[in-house]
Short mmCIF file of C-alpha atoms in Angstrom, two decimals:
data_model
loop_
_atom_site.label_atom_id
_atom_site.label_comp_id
_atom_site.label_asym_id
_atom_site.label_seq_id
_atom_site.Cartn_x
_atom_site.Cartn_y
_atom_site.Cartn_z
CA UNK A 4 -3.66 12.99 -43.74
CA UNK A 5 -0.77 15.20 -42.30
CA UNK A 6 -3.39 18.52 -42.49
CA UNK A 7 -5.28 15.98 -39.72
CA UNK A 8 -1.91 15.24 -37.97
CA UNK A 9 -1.56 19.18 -37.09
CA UNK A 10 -5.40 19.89 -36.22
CA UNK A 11 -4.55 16.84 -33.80
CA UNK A 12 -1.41 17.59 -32.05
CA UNK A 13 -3.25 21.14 -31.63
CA UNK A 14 -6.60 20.06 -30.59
CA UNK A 15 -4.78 18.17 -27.70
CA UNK A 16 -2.28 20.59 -26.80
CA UNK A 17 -5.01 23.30 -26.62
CA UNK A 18 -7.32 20.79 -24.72
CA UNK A 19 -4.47 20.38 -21.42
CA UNK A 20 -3.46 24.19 -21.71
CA UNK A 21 -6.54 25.05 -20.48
CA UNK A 22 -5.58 23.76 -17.22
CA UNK A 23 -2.33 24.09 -17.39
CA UNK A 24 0.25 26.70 -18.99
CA UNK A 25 2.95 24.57 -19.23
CA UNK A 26 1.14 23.30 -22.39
CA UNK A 27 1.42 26.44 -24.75
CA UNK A 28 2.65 26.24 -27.90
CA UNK A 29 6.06 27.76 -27.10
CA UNK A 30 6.96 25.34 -23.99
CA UNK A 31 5.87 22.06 -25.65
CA UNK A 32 8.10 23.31 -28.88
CA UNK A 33 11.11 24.17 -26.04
CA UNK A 34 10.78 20.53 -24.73
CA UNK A 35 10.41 18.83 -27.65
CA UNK A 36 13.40 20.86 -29.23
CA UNK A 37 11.70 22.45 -32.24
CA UNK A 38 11.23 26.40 -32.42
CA UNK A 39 7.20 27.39 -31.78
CA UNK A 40 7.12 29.03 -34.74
CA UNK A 41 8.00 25.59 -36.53
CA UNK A 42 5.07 23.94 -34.01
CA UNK A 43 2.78 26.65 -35.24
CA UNK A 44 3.19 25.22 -39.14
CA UNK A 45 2.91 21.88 -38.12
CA UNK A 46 -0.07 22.43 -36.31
CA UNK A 47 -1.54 24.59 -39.33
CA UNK A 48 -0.60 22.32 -42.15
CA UNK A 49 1.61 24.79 -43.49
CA UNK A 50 4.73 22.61 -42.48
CA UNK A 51 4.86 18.62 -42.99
CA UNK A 52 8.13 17.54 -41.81
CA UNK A 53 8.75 16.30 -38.33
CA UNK A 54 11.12 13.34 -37.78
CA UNK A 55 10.16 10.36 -35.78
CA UNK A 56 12.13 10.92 -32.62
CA UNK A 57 10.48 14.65 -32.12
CA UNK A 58 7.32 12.74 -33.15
CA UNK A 59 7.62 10.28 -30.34
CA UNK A 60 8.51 13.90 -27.72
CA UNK A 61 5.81 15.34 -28.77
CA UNK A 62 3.23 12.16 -28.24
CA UNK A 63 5.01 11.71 -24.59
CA UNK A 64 4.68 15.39 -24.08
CA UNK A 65 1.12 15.41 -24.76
CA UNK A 66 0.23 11.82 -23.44
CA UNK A 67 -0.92 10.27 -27.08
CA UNK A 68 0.64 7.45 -28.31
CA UNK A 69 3.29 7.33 -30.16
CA UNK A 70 2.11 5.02 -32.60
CA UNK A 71 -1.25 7.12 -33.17
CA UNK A 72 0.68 10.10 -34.21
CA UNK A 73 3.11 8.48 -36.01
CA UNK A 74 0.09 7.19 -38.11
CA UNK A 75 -1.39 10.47 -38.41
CA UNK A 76 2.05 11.67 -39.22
CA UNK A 77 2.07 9.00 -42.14
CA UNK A 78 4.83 7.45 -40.38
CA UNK A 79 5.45 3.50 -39.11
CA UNK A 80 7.69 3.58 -36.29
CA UNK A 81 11.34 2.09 -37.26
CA UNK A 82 10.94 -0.97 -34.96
CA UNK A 83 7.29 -1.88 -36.99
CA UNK A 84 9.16 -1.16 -40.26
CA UNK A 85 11.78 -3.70 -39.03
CA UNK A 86 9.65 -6.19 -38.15
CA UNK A 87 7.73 -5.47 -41.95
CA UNK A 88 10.68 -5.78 -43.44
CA UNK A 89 11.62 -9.13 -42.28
CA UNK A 90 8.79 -11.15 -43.62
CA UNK A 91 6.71 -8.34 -46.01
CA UNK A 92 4.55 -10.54 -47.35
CA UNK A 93 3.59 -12.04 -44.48
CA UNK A 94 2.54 -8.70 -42.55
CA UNK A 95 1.39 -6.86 -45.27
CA UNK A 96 -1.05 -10.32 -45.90
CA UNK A 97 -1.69 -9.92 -41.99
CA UNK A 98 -2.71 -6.41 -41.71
CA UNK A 99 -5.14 -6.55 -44.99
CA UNK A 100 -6.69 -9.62 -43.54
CA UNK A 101 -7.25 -7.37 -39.95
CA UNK A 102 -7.76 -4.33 -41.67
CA UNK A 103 -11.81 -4.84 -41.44
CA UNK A 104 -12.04 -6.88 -38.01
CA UNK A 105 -13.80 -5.21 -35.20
CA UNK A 106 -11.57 -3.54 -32.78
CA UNK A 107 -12.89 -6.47 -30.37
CA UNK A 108 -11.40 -9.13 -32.76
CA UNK A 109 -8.34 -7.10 -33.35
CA UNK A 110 -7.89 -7.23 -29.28
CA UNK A 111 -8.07 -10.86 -28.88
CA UNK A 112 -4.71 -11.07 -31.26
CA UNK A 113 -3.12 -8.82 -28.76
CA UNK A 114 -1.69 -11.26 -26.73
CA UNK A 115 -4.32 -12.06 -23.49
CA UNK A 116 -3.56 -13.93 -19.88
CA UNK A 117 -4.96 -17.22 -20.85
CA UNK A 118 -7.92 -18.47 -18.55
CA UNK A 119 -8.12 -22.18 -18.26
CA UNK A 120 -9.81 -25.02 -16.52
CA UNK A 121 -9.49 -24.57 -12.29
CA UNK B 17 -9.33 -9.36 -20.80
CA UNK B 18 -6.45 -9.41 -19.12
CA UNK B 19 -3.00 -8.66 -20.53
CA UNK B 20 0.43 -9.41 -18.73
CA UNK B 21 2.72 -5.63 -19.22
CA UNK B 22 5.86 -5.09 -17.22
CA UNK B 23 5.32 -7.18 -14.61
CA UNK B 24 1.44 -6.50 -13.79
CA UNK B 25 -1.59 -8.03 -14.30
CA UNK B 26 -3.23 -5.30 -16.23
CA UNK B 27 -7.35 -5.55 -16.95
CA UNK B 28 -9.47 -4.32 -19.48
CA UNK B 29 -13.16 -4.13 -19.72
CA UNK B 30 -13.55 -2.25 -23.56
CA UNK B 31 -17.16 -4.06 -23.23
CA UNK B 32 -18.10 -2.50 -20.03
CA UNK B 33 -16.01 1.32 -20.16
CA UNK B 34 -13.42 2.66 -22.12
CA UNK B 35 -11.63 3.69 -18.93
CA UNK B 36 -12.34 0.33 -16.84
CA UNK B 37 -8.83 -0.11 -16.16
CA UNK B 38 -7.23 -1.84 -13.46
CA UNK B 39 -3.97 -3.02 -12.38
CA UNK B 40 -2.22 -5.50 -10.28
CA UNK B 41 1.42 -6.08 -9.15
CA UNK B 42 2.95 -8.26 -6.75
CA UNK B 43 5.64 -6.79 -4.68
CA UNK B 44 8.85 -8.36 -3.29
CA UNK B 45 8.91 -7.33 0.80
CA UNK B 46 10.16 -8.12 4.19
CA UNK B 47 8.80 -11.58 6.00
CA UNK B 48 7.71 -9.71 9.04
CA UNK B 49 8.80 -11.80 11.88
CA UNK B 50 6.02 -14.51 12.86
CA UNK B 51 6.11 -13.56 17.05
CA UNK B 52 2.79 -13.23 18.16
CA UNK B 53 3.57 -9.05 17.92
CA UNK B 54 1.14 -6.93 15.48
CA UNK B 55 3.63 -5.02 13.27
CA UNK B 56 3.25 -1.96 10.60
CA UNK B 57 3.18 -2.45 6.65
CA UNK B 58 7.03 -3.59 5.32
CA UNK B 59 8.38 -1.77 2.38
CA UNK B 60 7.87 -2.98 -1.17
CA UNK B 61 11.11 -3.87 -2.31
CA UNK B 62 10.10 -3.99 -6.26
CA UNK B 63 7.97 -6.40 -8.22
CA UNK B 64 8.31 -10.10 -8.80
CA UNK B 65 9.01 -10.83 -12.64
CA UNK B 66 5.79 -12.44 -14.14
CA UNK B 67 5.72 -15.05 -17.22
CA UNK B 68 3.04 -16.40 -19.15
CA UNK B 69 2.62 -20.35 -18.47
CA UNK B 70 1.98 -20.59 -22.01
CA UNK B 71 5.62 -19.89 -22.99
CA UNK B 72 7.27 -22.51 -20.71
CA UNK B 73 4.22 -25.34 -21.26
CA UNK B 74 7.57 -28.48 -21.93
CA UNK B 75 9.11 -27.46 -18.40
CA UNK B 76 6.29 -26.75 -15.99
CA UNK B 77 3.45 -29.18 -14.33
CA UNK B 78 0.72 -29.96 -16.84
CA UNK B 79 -1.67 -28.48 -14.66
CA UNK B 80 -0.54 -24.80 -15.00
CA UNK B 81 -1.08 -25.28 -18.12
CA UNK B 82 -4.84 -26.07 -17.89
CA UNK B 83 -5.25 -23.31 -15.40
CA UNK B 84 -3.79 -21.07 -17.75
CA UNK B 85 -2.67 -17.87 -16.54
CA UNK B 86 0.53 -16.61 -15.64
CA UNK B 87 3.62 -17.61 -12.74
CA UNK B 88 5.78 -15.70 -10.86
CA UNK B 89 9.00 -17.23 -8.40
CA UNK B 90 9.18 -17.28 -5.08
CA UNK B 91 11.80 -18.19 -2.58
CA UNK B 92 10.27 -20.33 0.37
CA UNK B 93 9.50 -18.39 3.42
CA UNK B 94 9.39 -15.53 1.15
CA UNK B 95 6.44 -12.64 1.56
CA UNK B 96 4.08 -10.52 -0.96
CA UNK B 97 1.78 -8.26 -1.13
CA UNK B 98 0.08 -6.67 -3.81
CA UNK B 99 -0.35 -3.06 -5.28
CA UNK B 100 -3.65 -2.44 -7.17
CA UNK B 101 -4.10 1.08 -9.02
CA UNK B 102 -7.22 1.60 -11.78
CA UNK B 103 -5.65 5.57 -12.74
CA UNK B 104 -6.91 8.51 -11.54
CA UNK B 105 -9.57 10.04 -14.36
CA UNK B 106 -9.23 13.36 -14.45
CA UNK B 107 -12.36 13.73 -16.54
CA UNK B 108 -14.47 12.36 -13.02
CA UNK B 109 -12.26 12.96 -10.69
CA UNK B 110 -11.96 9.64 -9.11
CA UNK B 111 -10.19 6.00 -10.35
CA UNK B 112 -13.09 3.31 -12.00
CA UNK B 113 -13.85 0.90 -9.12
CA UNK B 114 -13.63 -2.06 -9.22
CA UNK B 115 -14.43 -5.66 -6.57
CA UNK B 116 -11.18 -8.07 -6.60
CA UNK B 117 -12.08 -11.58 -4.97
CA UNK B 118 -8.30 -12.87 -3.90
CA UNK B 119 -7.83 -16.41 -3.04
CA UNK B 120 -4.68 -18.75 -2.07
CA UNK B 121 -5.04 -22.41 -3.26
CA UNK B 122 -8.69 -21.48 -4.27
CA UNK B 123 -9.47 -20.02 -0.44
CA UNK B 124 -11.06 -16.61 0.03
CA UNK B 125 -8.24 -14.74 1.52
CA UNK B 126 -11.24 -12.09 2.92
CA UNK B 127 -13.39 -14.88 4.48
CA UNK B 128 -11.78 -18.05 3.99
CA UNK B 129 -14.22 -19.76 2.32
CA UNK B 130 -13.95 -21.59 -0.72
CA UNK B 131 -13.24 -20.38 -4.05
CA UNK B 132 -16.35 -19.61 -6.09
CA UNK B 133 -16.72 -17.46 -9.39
CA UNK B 134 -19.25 -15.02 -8.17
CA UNK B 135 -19.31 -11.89 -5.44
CA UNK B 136 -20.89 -12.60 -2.14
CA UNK B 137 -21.99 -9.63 -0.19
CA UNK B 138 -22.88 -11.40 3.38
CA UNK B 139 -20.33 -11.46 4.18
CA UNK B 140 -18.25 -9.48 2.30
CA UNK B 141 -16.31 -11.53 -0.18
CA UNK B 142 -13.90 -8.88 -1.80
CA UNK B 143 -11.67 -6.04 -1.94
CA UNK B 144 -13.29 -2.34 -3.35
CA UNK B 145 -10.48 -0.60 -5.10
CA UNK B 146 -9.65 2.18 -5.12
CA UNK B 147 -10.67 1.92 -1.53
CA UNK B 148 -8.40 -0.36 -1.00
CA UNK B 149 -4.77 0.40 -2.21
CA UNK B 150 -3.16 -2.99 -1.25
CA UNK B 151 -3.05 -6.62 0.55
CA UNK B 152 -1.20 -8.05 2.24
CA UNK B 153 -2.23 -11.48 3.77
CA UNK B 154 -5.32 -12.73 5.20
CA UNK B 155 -8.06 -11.08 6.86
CA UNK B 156 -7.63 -13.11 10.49
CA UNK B 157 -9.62 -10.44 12.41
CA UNK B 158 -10.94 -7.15 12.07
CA UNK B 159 -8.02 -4.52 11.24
CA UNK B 160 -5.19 -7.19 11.05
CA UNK B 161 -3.96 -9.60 8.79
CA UNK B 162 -1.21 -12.68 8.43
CA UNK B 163 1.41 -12.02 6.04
CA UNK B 164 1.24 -14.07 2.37
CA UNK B 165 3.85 -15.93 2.76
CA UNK B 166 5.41 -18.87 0.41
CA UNK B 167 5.61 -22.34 1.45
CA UNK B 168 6.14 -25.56 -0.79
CA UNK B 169 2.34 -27.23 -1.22
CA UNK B 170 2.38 -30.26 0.28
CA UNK B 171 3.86 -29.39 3.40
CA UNK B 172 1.41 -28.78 5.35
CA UNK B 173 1.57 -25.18 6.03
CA UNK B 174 -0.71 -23.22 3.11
CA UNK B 175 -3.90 -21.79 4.24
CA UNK B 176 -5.44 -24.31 1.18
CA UNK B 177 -3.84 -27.46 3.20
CA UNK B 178 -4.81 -26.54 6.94
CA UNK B 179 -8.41 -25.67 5.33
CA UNK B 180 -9.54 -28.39 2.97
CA UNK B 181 -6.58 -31.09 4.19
CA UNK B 182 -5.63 -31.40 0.37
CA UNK B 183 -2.85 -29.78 -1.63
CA UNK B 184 -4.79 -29.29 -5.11
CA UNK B 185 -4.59 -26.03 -6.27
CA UNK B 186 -1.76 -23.66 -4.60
CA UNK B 187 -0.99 -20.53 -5.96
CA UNK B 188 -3.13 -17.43 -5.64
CA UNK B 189 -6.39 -16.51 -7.72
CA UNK B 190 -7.24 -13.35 -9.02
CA UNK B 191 -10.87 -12.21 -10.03
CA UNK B 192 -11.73 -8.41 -11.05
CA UNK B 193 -15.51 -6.64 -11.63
CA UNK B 194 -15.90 -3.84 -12.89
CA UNK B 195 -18.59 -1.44 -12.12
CA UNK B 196 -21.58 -1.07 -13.91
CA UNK B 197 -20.70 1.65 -16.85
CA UNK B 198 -23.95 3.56 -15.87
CA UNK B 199 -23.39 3.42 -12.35
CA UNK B 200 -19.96 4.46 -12.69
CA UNK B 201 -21.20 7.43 -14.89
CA UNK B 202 -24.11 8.23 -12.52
CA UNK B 203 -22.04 8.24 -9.50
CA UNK B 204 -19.46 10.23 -10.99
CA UNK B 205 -20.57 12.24 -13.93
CA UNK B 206 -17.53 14.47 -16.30
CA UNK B 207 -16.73 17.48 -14.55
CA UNK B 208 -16.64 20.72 -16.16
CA UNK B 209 -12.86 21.68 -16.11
CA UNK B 210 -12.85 25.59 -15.49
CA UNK B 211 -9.45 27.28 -16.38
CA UNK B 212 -7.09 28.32 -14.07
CA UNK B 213 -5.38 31.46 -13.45
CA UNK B 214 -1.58 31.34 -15.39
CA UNK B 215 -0.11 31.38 -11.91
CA UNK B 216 -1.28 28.73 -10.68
CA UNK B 217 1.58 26.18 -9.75
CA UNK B 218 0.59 22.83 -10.91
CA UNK B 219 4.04 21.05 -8.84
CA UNK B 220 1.43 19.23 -7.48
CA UNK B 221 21.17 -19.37 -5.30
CA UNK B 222 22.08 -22.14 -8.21
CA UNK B 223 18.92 -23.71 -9.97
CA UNK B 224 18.29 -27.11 -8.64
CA UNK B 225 16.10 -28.82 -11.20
CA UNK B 226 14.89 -31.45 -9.21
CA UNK B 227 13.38 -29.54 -6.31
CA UNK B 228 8.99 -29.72 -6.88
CA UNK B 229 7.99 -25.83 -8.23
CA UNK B 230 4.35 -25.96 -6.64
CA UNK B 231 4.40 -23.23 -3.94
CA UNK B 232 1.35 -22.18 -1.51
CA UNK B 233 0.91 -19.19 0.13
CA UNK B 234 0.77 -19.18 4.28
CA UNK B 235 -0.14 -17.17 7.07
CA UNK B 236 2.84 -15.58 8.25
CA UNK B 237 3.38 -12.71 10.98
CA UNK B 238 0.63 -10.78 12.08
CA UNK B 239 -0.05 -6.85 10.11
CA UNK B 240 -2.37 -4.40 11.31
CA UNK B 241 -4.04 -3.66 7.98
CA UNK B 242 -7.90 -3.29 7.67
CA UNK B 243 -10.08 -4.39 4.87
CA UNK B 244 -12.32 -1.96 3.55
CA UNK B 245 -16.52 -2.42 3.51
CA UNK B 246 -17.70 -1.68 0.12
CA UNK B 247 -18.65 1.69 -0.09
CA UNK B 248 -21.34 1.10 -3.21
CA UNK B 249 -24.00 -0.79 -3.55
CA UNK B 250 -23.67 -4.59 -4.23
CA UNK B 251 -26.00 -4.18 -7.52
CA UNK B 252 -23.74 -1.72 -8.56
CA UNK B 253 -21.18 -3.74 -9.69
CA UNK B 254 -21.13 -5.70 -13.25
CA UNK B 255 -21.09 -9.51 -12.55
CA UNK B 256 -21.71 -10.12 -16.09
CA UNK B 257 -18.11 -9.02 -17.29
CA UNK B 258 -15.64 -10.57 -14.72
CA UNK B 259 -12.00 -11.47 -16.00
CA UNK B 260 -9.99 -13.89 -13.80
CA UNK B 261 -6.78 -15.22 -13.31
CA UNK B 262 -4.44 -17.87 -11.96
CA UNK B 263 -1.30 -16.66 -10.96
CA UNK B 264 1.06 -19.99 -10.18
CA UNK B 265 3.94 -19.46 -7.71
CA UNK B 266 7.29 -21.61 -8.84
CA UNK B 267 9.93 -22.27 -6.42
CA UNK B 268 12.25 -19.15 -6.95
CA UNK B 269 15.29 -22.11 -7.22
CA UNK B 270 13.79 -23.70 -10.01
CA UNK B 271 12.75 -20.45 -11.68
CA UNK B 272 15.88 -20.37 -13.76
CA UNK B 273 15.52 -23.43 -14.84
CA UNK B 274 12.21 -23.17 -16.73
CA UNK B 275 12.79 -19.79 -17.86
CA UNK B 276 16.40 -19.57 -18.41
CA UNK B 277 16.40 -16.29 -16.55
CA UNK B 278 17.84 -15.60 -12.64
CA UNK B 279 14.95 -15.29 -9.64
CA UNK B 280 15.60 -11.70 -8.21
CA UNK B 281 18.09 -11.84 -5.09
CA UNK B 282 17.05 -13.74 -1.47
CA UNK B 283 14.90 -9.93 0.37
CA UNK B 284 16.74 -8.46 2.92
CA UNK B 285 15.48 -10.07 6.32
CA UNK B 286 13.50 -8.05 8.64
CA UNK B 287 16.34 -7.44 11.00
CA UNK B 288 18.60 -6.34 8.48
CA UNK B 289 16.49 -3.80 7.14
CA UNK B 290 15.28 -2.26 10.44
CA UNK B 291 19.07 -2.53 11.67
CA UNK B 292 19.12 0.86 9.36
CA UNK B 293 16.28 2.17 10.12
CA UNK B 294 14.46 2.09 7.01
CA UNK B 295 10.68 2.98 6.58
CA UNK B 296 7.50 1.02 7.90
CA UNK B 297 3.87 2.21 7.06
CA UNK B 298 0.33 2.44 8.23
CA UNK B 299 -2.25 3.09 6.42
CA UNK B 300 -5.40 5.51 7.44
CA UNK B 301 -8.42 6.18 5.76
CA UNK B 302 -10.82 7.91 8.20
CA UNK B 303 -13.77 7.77 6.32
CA UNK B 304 -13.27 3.85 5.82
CA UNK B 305 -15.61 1.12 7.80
CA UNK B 306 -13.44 -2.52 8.36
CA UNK B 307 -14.79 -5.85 7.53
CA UNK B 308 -15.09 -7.99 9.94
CA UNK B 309 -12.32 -10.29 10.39
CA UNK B 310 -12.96 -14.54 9.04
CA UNK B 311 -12.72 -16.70 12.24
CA UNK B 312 -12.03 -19.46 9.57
CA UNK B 313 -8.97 -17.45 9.08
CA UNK B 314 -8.40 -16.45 12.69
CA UNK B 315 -7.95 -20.31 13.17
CA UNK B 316 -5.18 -21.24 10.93
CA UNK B 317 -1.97 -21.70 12.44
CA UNK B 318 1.05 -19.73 11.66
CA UNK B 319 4.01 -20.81 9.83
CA UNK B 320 5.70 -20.64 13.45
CA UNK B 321 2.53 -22.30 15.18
CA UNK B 322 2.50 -24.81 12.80
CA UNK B 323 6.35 -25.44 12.21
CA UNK B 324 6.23 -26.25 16.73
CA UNK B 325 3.95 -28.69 16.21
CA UNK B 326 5.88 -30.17 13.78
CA UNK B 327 9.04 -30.26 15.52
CA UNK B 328 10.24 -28.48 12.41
CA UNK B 329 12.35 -24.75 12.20
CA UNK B 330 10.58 -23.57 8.68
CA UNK B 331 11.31 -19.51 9.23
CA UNK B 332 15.78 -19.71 10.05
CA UNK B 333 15.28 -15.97 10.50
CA UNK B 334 12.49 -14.65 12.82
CA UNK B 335 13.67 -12.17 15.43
CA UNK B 336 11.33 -9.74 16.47
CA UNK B 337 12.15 -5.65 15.56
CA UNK B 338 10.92 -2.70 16.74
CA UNK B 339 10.04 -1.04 13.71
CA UNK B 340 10.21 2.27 15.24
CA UNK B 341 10.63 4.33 12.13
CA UNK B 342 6.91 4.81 10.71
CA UNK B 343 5.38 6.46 7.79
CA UNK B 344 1.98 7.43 8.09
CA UNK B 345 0.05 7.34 4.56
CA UNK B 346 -3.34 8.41 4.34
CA UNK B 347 -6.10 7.88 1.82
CA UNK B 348 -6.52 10.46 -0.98
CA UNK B 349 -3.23 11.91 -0.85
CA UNK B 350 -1.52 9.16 -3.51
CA UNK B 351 0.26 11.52 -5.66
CA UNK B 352 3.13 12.24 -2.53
CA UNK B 353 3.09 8.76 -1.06
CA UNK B 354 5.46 5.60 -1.81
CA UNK B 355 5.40 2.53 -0.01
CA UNK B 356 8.30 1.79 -0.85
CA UNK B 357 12.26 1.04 0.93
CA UNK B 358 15.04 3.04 -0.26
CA UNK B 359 18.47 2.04 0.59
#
């Protein structure tokens, strides 16, 4: 799962710096506050540890969402992990019962602007 | 399907394209002053908050609740306009179009007609965005418009009332359709990204609880603002995957008191905010043919006409300005350009 995470974050990165340098490896690790060479591991698998807040810089920095790579990362953001923790059973019961909807279905639970009667 | 985020209507069409995206939000702005003068576009001044009527259904009319939709506050005499962006796609180079049908109390605020739930294309029914980056009021005659402008229903003055005689629906009505996914991709295929040289720069008022919520939407002061032909074929887009919406307009004084949260502040008047010389705007797009304007529209009466024969004063503030200080915005050039005021 985290080997995935790093081909990802580099797939994308390489994908924008080919129209634009501000996407190499050593300015996204500058903005994101990591060293390159540390960005380098992470995107070859060789390093696994990235917290969630430089998770969440680099998913802004690179226009993913944050809860994509946090996924990939292996990761649930803290607010989802709040919410979790509340009423475990519950979600966990939730998200098993989702887990093989279509992403159609799965929409429709996303809350929708009701259309009614005019 | 349509989902309410930060204030905007925002649609989806996952059916249709994966990048059908559009987006609608209704900004706060100036009444320009009802005079019989043609004035520039008024700033937007932010957006109005938006609710679900869902989440209020014990404290609002039982009929916004089988519209369904959403509701936003507005003070009376108070003026819109709305913003509508579908995201540039860098992969095509161009934003997804999309046809919006707009209506006020369920009439066509393009021809004044009344509201149906399919596109007509003699005459011209609908907005094209991105063509079309905003509106602001209804199409009275070709190049100009009269401001949207909020007035209770049931006083006579909505667009619905003077039309049909009846104060049913209020309001304003929202339909989007996309275009067809293989017209879309046909019309404007991926383009092949080549890379760039490394040095390129890329810097490219209390709640009164008993006061009636229902408010219509007028014809106010007159805009010069054109509404665009269609540039695309009318087959082109996909009438089979429409998503609509009611938008309900609540008396900004009541606001608080079905959602427990304050209306944004009484705008500035028009007067006070060209007293410092803030911003105007027009609007060019060279390549871009006008509709025709409605002569149903033409017809209605102003708030000022009307208010006259009424022996009524329903605009307290409505001296004329020179609005002397314009912006010129063209088409195509989105990136650098704000309609917005900044004081």
């Amino acid at each position: 799962m985290e080997n995935y995470f790093g081909g990802f974050i580099r797939e994308k990165r390489e994908k924008l710096r080919v129209d634009n340098r501000k996407y190499s490896l050593r300015q996204v690790a500058s903005r994101i506050g990591i060293e390159p060479s540390y960005l380098s591991k992470i995107e070859r698998g060789e390093q696994k540890h990235l917290s969630e807040e430089k998770i969440v810089a680099l998913a802004n920095d690179l226009h993913e969402d944050p809860d994509v790579l946090l996924a990939l990362s292996g990761k649930v953001s803290k607010d989802i992990q709040e919410v979790i923790r509340k009423r475990p059973k519950l979600f966990a019961k939730l998200i098993r019962d989702l887990k093989d909807l279509p992403d159609q279905a799965v929409l429709k639970i996303v809350r929708e602007v009701r259309d009614g009667k005019w | 399907m349509i989902e309410l985020i930060n204030d905007e209507l925002v649609f989806t069409f996952p059916k249709v394209h994966p990048e059908a995206k559009f987006s609608i939000s209704f900004q706060r702005t100036l009444r320009i002053p009802d005079d019989g003068l043609d004035y520039p576009l008024p700033p937007g001044l932010g957006e109005f908050p938006m609710k679900h009527v869902d989440d209020y259904a014990d404290k609002i009319p039982s009929l916004w609740i089988e519209h369904g939709g959403v509701m936003i506050p507005m003070y009376q005499s108070e003026a819109m306009w709305l913003s509508f962006d579908s995201g540039y796609l860098n992969e095509h180079e161009t934003e997804y179009p999309f046809a919006i049908k707009i209506a006020t109390g369920k009439i066509n605020a393009v021809t004044g007609g009344e509201w149906s739930n399919s596109l007509n294309e003699k005459p011209q029914d609908y907005l094209v965005a991105p063509e079309q980056p905003w509106l602001d009021g209804y199409c009275v005659e070709k190049g100009f418009i009269r401001q949207f402008v909020a007035m209770p229903l049931g006083s006579g003055y909505s667009a619905e009332e003077q039309i049909t005689g009846k104060q049913e629906h209020g309001g304003m009505q929202i339909m989007v359709f996309p275009m067809k996914k293989e017209i879309f991709e046909k019309r404007f295929p991926k383009i092949e990204r080549k890379r760039v040289d490394e040095d390129v720069c890329y810097m490219q008022a209390a709640p009164c609880e008993s006061a009636a919520p229902d408010m219509g939407l007028a014809p106010g002061g007159r805009m010069r603002q054109e509404i665009y032909d269609d540039p695309f074929d009318f087959n082109d887009w996909d009438t089979e995957n429409m998503s609509r919406s009611f938008v309900h307009i609540s008396n900004s004084l009541v606001w608080r008191a079905i959602t427990d949260e304050l209306p944004p502040n009484v705008p500035l008047t028009a007067k006070e905010y060209d007293r410092y010389g803030l911003p105007w705007f027009d609007y060019y797009d060279e390549n871009a043919v006008a509709v025709e304007g409605s002569q149903r529209l033409d017809k209605l009466k102003s708030i000022i006409q009307m208010g006259k024969e009424k022996g009524e004063n329903p605009l307290p503030e409505n001296t004329s300005v020179s609005a002397k200080n314009i912006v010129e915005l063209k088409s195509k050039l989105k990136k650098d350009q704000v309609r917005e005021g900044s004081f």
